[in-house]
Short mmCIF file of C-alpha atoms in Angstrom, two decimals:
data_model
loop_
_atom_site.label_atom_id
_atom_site.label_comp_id
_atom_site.label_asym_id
_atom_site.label_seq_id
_atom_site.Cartn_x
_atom_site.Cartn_y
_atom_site.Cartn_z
CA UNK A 1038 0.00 0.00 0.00
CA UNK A 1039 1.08 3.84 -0.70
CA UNK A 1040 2.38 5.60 2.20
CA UNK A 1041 0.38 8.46 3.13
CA UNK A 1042 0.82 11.75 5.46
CA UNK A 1043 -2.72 12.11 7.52
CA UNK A 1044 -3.50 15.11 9.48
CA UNK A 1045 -5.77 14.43 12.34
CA UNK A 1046 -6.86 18.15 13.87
CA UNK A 1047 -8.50 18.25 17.82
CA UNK A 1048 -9.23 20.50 20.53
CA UNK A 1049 -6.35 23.04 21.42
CA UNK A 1050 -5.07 21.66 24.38
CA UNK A 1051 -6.05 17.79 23.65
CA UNK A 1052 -2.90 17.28 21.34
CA UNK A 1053 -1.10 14.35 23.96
CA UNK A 1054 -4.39 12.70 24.20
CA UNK A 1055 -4.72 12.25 20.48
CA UNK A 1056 -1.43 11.43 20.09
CA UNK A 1057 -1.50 8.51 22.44
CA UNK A 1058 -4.55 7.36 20.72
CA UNK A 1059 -2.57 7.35 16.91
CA UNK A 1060 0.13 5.45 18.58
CA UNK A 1061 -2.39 2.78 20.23
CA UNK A 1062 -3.47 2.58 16.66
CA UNK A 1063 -0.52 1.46 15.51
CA UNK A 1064 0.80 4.53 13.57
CA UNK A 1065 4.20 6.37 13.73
CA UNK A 1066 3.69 10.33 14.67
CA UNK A 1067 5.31 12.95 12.14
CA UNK A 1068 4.21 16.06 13.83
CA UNK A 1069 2.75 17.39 16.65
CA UNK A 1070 1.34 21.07 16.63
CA UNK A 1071 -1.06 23.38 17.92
CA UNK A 1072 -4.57 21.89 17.45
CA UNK A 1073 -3.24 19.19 15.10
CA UNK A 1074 -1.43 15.44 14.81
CA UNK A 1075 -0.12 14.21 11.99
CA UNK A 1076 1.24 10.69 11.07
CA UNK A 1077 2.43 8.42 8.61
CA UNK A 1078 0.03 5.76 7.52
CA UNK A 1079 -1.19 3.84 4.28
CA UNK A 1080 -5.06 3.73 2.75
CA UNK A 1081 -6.28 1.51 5.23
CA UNK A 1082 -5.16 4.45 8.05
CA UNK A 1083 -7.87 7.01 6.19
CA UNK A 1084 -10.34 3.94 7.26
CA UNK A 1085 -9.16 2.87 10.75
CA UNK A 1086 -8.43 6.49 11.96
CA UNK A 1087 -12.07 7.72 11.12
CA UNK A 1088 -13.54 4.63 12.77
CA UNK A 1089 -11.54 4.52 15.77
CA UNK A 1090 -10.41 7.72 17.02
CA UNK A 1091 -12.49 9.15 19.59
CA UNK A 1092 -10.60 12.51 20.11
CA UNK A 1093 -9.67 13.53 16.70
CA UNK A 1094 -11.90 16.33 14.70
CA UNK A 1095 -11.33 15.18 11.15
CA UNK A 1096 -9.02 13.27 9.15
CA UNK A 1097 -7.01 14.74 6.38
CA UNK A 1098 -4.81 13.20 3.70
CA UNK A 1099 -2.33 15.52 2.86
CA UNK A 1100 -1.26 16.32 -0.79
CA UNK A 1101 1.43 18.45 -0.20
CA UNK A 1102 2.98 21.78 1.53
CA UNK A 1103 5.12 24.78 0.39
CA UNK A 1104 5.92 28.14 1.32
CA UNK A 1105 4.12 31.58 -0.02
CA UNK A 1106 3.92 34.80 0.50
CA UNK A 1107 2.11 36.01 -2.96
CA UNK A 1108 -1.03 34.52 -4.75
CA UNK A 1109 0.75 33.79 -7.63
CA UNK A 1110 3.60 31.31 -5.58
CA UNK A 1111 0.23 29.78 -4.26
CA UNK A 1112 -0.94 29.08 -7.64
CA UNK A 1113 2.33 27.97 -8.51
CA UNK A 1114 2.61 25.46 -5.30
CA UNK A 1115 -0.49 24.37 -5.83
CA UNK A 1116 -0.40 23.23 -9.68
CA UNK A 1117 2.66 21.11 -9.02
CA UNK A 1118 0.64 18.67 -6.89
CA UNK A 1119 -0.03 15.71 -9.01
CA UNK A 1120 -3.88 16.47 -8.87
CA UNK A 1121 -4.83 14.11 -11.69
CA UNK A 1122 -3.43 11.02 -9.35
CA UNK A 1123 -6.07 11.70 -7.15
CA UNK A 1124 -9.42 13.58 -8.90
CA UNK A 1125 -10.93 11.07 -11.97
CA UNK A 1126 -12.21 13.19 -14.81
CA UNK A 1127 -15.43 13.26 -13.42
CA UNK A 1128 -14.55 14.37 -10.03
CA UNK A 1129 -16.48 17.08 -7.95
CA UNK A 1130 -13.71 19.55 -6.25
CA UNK A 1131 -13.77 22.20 -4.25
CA UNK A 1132 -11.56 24.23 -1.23
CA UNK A 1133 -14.05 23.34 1.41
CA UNK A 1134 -12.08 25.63 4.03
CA UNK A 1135 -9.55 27.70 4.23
CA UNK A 1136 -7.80 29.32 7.09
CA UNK A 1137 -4.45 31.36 7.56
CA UNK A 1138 -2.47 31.93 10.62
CA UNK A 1139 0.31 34.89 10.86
CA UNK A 1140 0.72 34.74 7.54
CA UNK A 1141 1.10 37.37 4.45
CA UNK A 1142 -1.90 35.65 2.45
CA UNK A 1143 -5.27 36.64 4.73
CA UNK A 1144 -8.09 36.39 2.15
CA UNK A 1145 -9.80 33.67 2.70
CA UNK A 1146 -12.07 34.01 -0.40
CA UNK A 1147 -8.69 34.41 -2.47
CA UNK A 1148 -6.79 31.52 -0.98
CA UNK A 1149 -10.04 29.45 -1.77
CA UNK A 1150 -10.69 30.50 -5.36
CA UNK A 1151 -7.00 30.55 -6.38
CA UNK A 1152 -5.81 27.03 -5.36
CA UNK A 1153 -9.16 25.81 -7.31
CA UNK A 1154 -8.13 27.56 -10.61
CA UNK A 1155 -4.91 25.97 -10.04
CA UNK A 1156 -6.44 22.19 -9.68
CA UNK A 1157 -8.56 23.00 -12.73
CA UNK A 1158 -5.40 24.30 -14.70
CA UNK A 1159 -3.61 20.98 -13.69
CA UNK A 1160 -6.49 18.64 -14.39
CA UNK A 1161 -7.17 20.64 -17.77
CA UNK A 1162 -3.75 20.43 -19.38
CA UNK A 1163 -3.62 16.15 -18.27
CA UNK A 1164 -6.96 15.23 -19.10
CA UNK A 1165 -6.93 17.45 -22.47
CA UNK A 1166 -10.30 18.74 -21.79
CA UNK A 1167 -11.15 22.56 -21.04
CA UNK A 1168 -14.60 21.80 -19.17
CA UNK A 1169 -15.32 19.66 -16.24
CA UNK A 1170 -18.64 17.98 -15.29
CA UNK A 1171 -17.83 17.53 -12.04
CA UNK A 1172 -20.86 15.21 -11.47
CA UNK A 1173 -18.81 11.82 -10.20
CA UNK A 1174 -17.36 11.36 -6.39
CA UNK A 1175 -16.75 14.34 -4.12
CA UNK A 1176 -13.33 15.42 -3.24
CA UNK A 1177 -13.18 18.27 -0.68
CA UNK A 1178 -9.86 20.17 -0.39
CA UNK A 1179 -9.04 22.09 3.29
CA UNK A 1180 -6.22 24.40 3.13
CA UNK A 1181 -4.67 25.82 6.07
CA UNK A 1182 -1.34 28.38 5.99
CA UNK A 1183 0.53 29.39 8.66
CA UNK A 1184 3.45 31.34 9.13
CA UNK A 1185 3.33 31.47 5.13
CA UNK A 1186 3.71 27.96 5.13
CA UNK A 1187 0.57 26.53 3.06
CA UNK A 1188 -0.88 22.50 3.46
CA UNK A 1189 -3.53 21.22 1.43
CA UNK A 1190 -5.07 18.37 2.10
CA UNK A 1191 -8.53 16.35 1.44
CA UNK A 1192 -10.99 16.04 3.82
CA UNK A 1193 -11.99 12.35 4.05
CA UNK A 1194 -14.14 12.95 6.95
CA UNK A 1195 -16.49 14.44 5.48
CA UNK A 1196 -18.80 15.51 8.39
CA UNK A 1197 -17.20 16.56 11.85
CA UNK A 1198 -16.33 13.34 13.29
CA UNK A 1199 -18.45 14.66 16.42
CA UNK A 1200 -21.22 13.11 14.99
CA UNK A 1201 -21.09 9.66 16.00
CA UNK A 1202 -24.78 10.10 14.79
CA UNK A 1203 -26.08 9.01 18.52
CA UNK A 1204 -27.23 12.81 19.67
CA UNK A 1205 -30.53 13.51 17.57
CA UNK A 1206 -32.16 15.25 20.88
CA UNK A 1207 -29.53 17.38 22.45
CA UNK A 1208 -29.72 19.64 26.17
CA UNK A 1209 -28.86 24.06 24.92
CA UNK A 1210 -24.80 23.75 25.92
CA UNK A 1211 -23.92 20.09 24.79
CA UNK A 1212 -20.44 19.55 24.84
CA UNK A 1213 -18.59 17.91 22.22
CA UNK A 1214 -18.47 14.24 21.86
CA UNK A 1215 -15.01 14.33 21.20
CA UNK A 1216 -14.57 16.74 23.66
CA UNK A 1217 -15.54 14.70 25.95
CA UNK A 1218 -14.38 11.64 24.69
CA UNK A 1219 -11.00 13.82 25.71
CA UNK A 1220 -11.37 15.03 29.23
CA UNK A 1221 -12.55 11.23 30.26
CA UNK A 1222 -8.97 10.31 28.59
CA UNK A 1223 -7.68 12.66 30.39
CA UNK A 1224 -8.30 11.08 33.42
CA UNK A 1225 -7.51 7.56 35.35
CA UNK A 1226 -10.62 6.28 34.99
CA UNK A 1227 -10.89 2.70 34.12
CA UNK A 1228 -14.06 0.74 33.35
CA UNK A 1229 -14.62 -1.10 36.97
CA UNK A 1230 -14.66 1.90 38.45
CA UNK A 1231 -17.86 4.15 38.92
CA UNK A 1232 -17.94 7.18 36.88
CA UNK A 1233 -21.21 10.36 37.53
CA UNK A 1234 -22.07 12.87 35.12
CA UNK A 1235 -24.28 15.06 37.61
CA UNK A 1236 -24.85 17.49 34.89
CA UNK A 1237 -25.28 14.69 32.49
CA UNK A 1238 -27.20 16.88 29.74
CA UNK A 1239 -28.09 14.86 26.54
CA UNK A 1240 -25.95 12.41 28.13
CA UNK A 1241 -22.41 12.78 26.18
CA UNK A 1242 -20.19 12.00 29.15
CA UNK A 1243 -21.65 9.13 30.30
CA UNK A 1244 -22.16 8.02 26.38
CA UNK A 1245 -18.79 8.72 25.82
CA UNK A 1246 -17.35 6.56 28.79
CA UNK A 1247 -19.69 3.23 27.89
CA UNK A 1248 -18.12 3.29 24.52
CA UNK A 1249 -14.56 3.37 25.98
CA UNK A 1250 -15.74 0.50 28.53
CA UNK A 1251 -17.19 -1.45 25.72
CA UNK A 1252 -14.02 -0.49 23.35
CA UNK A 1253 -16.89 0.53 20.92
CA UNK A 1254 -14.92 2.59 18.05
CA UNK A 1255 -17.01 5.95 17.74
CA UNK A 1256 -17.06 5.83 13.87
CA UNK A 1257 -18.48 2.34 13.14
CA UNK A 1258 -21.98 3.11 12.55
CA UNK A 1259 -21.62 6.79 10.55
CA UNK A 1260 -20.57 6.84 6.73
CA UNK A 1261 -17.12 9.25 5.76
CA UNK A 1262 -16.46 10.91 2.51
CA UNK A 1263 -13.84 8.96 1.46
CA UNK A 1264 -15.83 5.88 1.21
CA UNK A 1265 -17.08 6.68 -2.33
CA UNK A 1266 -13.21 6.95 -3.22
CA UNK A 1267 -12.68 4.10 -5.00
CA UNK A 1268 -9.92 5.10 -7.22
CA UNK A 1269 -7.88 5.50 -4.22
CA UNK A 1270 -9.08 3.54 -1.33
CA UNK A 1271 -10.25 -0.28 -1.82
CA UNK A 1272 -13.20 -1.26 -0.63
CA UNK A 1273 -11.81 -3.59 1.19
CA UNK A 1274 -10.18 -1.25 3.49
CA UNK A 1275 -13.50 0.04 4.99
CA UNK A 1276 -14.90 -3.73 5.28
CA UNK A 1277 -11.68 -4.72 6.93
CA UNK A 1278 -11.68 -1.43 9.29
CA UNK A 1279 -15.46 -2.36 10.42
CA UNK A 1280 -14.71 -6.25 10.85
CA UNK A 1281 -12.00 -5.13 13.01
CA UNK A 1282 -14.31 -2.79 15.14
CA UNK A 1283 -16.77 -4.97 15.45
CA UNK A 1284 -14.58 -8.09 16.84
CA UNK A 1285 -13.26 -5.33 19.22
CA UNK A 1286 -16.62 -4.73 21.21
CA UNK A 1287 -17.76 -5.61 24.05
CA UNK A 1288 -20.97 -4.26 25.06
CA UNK A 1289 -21.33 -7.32 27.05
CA UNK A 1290 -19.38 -5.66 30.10
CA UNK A 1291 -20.76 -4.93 33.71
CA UNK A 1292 -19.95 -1.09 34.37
CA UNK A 1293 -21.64 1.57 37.07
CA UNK A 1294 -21.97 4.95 34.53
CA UNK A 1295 -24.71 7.12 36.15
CA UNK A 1296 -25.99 10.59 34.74
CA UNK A 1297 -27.79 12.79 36.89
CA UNK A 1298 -29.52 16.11 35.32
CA UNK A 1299 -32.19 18.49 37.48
CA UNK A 1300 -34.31 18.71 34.33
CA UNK A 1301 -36.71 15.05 33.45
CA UNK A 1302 -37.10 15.89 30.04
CA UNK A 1303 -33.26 16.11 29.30
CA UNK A 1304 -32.89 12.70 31.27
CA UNK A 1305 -35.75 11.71 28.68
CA UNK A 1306 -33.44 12.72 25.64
CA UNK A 1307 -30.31 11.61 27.03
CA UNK A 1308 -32.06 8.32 27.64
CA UNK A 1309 -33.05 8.15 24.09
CA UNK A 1310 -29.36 9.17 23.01
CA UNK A 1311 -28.14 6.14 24.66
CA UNK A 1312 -30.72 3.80 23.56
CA UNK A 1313 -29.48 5.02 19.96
CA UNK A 1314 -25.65 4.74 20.41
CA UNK A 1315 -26.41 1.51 21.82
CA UNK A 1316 -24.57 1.38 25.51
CA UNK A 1317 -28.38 2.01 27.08
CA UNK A 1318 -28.04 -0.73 29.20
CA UNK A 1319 -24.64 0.58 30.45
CA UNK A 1320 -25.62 3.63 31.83
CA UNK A 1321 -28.26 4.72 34.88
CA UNK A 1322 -30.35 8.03 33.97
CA UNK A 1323 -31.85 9.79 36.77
CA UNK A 1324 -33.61 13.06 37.54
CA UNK A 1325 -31.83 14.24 40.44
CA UNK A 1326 -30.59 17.84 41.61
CA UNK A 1327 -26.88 17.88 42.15
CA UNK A 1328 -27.81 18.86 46.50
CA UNK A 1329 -28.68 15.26 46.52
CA UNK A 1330 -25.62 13.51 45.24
CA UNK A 1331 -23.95 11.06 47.28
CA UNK A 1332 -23.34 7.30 47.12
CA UNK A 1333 -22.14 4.72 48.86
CA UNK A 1334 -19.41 3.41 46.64
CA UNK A 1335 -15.94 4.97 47.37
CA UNK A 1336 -12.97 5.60 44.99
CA UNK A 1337 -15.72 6.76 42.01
CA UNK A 1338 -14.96 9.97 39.86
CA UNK A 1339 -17.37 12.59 38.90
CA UNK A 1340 -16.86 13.88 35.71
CA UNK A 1341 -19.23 16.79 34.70
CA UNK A 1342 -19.81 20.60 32.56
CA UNK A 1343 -22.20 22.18 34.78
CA UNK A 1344 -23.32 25.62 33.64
CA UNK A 1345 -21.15 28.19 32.99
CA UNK A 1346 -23.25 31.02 33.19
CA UNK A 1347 -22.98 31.96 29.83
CA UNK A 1348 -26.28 30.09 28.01
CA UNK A 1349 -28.29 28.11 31.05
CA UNK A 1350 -28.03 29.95 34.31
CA UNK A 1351 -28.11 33.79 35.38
CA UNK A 1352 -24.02 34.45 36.86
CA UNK A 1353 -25.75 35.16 40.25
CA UNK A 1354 -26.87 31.64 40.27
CA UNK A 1355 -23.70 30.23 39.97
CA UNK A 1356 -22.02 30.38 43.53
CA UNK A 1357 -24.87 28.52 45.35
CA UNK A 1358 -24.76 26.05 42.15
CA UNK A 1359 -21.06 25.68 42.38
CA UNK A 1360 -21.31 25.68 46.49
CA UNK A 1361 -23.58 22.40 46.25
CA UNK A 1362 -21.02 20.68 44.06
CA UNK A 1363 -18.73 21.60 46.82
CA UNK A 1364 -20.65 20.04 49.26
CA UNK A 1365 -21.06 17.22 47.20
CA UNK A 1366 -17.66 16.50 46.63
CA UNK A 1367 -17.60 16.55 50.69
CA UNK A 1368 -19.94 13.80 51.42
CA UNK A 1369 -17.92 12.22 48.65
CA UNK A 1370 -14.53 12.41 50.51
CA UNK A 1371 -12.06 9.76 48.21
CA UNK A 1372 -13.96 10.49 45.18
CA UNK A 1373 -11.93 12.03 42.22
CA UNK A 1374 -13.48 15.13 40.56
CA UNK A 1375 -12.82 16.73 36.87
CA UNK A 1376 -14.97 19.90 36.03
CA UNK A 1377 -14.75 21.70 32.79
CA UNK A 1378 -16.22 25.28 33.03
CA UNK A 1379 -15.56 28.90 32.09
CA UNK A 1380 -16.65 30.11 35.83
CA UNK A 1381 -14.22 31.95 37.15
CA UNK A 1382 -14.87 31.83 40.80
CA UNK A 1383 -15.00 27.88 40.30
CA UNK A 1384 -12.56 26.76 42.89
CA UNK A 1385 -14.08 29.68 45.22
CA UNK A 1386 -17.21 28.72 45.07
CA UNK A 1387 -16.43 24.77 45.22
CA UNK A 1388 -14.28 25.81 48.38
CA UNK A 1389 -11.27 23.49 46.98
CA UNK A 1390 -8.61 24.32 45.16
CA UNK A 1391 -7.81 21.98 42.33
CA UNK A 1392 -4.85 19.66 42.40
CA UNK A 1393 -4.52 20.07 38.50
CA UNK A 1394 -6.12 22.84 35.98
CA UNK A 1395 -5.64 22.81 32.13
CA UNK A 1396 -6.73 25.48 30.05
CA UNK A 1397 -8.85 24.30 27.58
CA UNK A 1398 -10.91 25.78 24.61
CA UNK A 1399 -14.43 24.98 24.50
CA UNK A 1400 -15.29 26.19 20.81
CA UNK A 1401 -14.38 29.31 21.11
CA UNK A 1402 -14.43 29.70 24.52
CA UNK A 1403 -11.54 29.40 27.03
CA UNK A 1404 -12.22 27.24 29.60
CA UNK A 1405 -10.26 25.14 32.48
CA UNK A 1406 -10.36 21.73 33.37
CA UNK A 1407 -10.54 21.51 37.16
CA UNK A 1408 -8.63 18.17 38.54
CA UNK A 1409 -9.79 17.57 42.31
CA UNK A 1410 -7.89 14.35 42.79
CA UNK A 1411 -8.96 11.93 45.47
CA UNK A 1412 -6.81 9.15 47.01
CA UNK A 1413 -6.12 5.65 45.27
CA UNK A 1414 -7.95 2.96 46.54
CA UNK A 1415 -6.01 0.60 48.03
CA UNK A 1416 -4.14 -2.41 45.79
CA UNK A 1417 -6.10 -5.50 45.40
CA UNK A 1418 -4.25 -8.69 47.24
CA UNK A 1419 -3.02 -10.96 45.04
CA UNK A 1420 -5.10 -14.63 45.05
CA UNK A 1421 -2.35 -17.47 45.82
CA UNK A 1422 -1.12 -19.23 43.22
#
């Protein structure tokens, strides 16, 4: 198989996380930046990376990358890429998205319209013809410059890879799946140990964490652009990817995943999420005011985005709201806690500082991931042999 650069963009701060997750995969890292992975892989890596990472935005395959500081040395780098390798005659293209960074090219509009005269120039002088149908496969082209450096790349994604397609019925602030998917990676929590969402919205946390307990890859039941890209990716490829994911699950699995929200229709929806991702009868919905949580069971973690003020809940609310978490977190003494919120009087409010805090970006808004760490539970004897 060809070897292939892939670009595999994420949440600013999430970088390691994703990075771990390529390696687990079985891929060598090229490059780590700000907001992006990339690594070396083959066809079958466009497959397997959409299928089974859970923290990555998109995948990209990526044609090729050169410096410029004028339009006309972006035309230039741009019709040297072997184009007509990739697009068939009857190929639908198009710059999906472009974005520059500290660079002297700004226009977005430009950037887009002049690397697509340069693909058509390409394709024109080595297919002979001077008009293009465009009515075969679709092949969207992202191109991102920064620092005057310029990468294109396709987008084999196609949509966000947030859309595991479980969350028709979502709560006003849902976070992002792989967002989420992120902050419970982000923590030590392991699948025999009990894990509360008291702010459980349409349900993504506790979603997210079943499919890591059942090792259910977040891409297997959605379709990616790239499928319909026959000339460069076998078919094969996808059926092996989806064999693969499917001998991986195990949905079979005892697990204690709770979600907790104040409001009984949102339990409703996140119930319904669930049902539709298919860990339902993993996780424990409840209608139940965060004043109220405790359990029994020690050595749990609470992982949660209560409201930040900004959408749900009035500022002034926040302190009692933030208080009873507090509390909470009292009666819940060798519990672990990770809270993601843009609150700025969190740890005041909570009455706790945080052993760990990571800024974090939230779309666009800057957030911080408090880590209240509780103690280890103690080591398991081992049975004689």
């Amino acid at each position: 198989m060809k070897t292939i650069e892939l670009i595999a963009p994420c949440h600013f701060g999430m970088e390691a996380v994703l990075k771990r997750e390529i390696i687990e995969l079985g891929y060598d890292i090229s490059k780590v930046e700000d907001g992006r992975v990339a690594f070396i892989g083959d066809e079958e890596a466009v497959c397997r990376a959409n299928i089974f990472l859970r923290t990555a935005e998109r995948i990209l395959w990526k044609l090729g990358s050169f410096r410029a500081r004028t339009f006309e040395e972006l035309f230039e780098g741009t019709r040297k890429i072997p184009w007509e390798d990739y697009i068939p005659v009857d190929g639908k293209f198009w710059v999906k998205k472009a974005s520059s960074v500290k660079s002297k090219l700004y226009s977005l509009s430009d950037i887009q319209s002049i690397v697509k005269k340069a693909v058509v120039e390409r394709l024109k002088r080595k297919y002979q013809i001077n008009w293009f149908e465009e009515n075969g496969q679709e092949y969207p082209i992202r191109v991102f410059i920064l620092k005057d450096e310029v990468t294109i790349a396709f987008d084999t994604s196609g949509e966000h890879l947030h859309k595991r397609g479980y969350r028709q019925l979502a709560s006003k602030a849902p976070i992002a799946e792989t967002l989420a998917a992120s902050l419970i990676l982000l923590t030590p929590w392991k699948k025999d140990r009990i894990l509360v969402d008291p702010f459980c919205g349409s349900g993504t946390f506790p979603i997210e964490a079943a499919m890591i307990a059942a090792n259910m890859a977040p891409g297997m039941n959605r379709s990616f652009a790239a499928e319909q890209w026959k000339n460069l990716i076998p078919r094969k490829c996808w059926y092996h990817s989806v064999e693969e994911a499917n001998d991986l699950l195990d949905d079979k699995i005892e697990t204690d995943i709770q979600g907790y929200d104040i409001d009984g229709a949102i339990v409703k929806a996140a119930r319904a999420n669930a049902r539709d991702a298919g860990v339902e009868h993993m996780i424990h919905f409840q209608e139940r005011a965060v004043r109220d949580l405790n359990h029994p069971k020690k050595y749990g973690f609470l992982i949660t985005n209560p409201p930040y003020g900004e959408r749900l809940e009035e500022k002034e609310q926040l302190p009692k709201l933030y208080g009873e978490i507090g509390e909470a977190l009292q009666r819940l003494s060798t519990w672990s806690a990770y809270i993601i919120s843009s609150y700025e009087d969190t740890e005041k409010s909570i009455g706790k500082k945080a052993d760990k805090n990571r800024k974090i970006y939230n779309g666009m808004l800057k957030t911080y991931y408090y880590q209240f760490l509780g103690p280890k539970p103690p080591k398991k004897p081992r049975s004689a042999t």
